[in-house]
Short mmCIF file of C-alpha atoms in Angstrom, two decimals:
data_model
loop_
_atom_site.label_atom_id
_atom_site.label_comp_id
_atom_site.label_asym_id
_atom_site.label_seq_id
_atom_site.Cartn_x
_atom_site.Cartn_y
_atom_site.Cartn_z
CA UNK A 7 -110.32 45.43 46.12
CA UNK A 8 -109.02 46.69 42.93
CA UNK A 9 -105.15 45.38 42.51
CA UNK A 10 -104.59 47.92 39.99
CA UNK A 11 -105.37 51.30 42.75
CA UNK A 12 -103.24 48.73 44.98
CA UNK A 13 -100.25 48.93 42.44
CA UNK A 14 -100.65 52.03 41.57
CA UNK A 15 -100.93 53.39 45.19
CA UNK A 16 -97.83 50.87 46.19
CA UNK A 17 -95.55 52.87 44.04
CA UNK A 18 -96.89 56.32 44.44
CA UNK A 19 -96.23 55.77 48.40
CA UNK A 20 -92.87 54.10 47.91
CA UNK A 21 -91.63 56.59 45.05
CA UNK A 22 -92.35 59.14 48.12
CA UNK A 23 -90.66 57.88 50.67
CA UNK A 24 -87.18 56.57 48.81
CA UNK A 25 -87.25 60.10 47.89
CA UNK A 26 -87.45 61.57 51.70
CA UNK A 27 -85.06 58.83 52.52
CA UNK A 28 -82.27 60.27 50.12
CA UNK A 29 -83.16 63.77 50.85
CA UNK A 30 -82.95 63.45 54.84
CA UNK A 31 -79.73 64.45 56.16
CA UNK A 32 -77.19 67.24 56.46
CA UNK A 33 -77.26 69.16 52.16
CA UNK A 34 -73.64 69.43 53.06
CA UNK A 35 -72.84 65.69 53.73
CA UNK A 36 -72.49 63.83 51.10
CA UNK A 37 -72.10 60.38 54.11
CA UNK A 38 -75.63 60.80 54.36
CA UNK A 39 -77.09 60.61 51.04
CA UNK A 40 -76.45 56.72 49.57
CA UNK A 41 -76.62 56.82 45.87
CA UNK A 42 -77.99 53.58 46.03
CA UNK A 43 -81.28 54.70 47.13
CA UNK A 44 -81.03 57.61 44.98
CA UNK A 45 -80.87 55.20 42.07
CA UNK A 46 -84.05 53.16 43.54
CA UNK A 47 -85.53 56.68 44.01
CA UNK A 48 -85.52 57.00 40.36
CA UNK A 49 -86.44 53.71 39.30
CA UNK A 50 -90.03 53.77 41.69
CA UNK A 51 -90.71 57.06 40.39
CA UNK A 52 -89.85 56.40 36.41
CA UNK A 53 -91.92 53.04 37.25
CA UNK A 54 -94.52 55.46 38.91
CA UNK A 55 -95.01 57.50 36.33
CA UNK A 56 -95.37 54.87 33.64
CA UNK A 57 -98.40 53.82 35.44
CA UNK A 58 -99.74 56.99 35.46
CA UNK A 59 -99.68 57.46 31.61
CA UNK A 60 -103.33 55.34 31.63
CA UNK A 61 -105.51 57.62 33.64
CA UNK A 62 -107.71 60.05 31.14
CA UNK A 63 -109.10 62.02 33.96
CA UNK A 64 -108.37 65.80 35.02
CA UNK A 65 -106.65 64.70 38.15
CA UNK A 66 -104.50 62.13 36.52
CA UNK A 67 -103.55 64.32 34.03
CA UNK A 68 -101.81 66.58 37.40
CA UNK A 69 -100.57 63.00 38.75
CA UNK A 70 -99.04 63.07 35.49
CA UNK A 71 -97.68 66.27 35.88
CA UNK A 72 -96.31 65.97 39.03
CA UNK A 73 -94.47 62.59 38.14
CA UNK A 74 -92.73 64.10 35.11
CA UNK A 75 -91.40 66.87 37.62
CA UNK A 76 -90.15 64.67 40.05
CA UNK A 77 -88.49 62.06 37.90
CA UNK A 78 -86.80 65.25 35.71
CA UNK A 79 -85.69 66.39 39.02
CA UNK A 80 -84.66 62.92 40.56
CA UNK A 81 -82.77 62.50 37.24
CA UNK A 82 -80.68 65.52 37.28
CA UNK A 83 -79.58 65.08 40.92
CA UNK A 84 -78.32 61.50 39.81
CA UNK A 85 -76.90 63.41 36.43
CA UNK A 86 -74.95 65.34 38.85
CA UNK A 87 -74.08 63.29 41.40
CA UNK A 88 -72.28 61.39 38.68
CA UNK A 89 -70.46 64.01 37.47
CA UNK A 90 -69.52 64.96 40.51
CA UNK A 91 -68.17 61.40 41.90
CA UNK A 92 -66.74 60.03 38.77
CA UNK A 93 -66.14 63.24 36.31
CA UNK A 94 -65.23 66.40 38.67
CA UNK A 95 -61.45 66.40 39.95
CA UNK A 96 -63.03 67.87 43.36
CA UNK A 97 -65.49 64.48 43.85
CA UNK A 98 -68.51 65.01 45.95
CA UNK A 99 -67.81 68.45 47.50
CA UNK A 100 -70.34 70.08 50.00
CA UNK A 101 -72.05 72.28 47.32
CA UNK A 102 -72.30 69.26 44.76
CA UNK A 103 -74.06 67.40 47.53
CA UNK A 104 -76.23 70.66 48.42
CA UNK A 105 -76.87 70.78 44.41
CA UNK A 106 -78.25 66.84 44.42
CA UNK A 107 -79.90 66.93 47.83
CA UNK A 108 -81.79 70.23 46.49
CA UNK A 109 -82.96 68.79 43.45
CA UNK A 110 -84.24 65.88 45.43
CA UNK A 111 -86.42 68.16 47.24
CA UNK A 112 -87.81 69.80 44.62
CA UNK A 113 -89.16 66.04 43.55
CA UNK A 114 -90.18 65.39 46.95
CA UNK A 115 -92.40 68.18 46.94
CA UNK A 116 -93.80 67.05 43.65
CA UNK A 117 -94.15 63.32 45.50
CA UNK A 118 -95.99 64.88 48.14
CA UNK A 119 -98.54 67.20 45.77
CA UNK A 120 -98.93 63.11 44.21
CA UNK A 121 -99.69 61.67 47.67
CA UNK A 122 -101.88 64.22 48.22
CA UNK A 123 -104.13 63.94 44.89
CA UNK A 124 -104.04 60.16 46.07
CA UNK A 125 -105.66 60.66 48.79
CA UNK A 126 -108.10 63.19 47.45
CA UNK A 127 -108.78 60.91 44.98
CA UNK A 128 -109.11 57.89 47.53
CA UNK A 129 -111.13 59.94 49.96
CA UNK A 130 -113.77 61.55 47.16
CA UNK A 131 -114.97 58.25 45.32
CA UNK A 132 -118.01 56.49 45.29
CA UNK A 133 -119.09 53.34 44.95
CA UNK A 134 -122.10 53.31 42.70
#
């Protein structure tokens, strides 16, 4: 077993689901969306996408790709949150909390596309 394809897998799968976990919910409710695992969202995936930076291949250079999209996204959603808790006079209103929840999507969908080149990758190799 190679502990690196462990790691790396480990935090491509978690970066994943910390992201569904924010993103599930009501977009309106802001009760439903815990910053906290926002934060962790972005940690695992800025964490994820450092160990992505090794790979030389065609398909790492897409799990590359599709790391940099999620963490921009996953970074502007926190950008905003903030403003929106501790900057705007109206706190977190329904359409700041669609805004963030969005923007979490969009990098879930880019943490999916990662999964899935995972398990292309996983599926297609051979030991030789």
């Amino acid at each position: 077993m190679n502990l690196e394809k462990v790691v790396f897998g480990f935090f491509v799968l978690l970066a994943a689901t910390l992201n569904f976990g924010f993103f599930l919910g009501d977009m309106r409710d802001p009760d439903l969306h815990n910053p906290y695992e926002l934060f962790a969202a972005v940690v695992v995936n800025l964490i994820a996408l450092v160990l992505k930076f090794g790979d030389r291949t065609q398909i790492g250079a897409i799990h590359l790709a599709t790391s940099i999209v999620a963490v921009l996204q996953l970074v502007g959603a926190a950008l905003m949150y903030g403003y929106a808790e501790y900057v705007s006079s109206a706190g977190m209103t329904e359409g700041w909390t669609a805004s963030v929840v969005s923007l979490s999507g969009g990098a879930l969908l880019a943490n999916l596309v990662s999964v899935v080149l995972l398990l292309i990758e996983t599926v297609s190799f051979h030991r030789g």
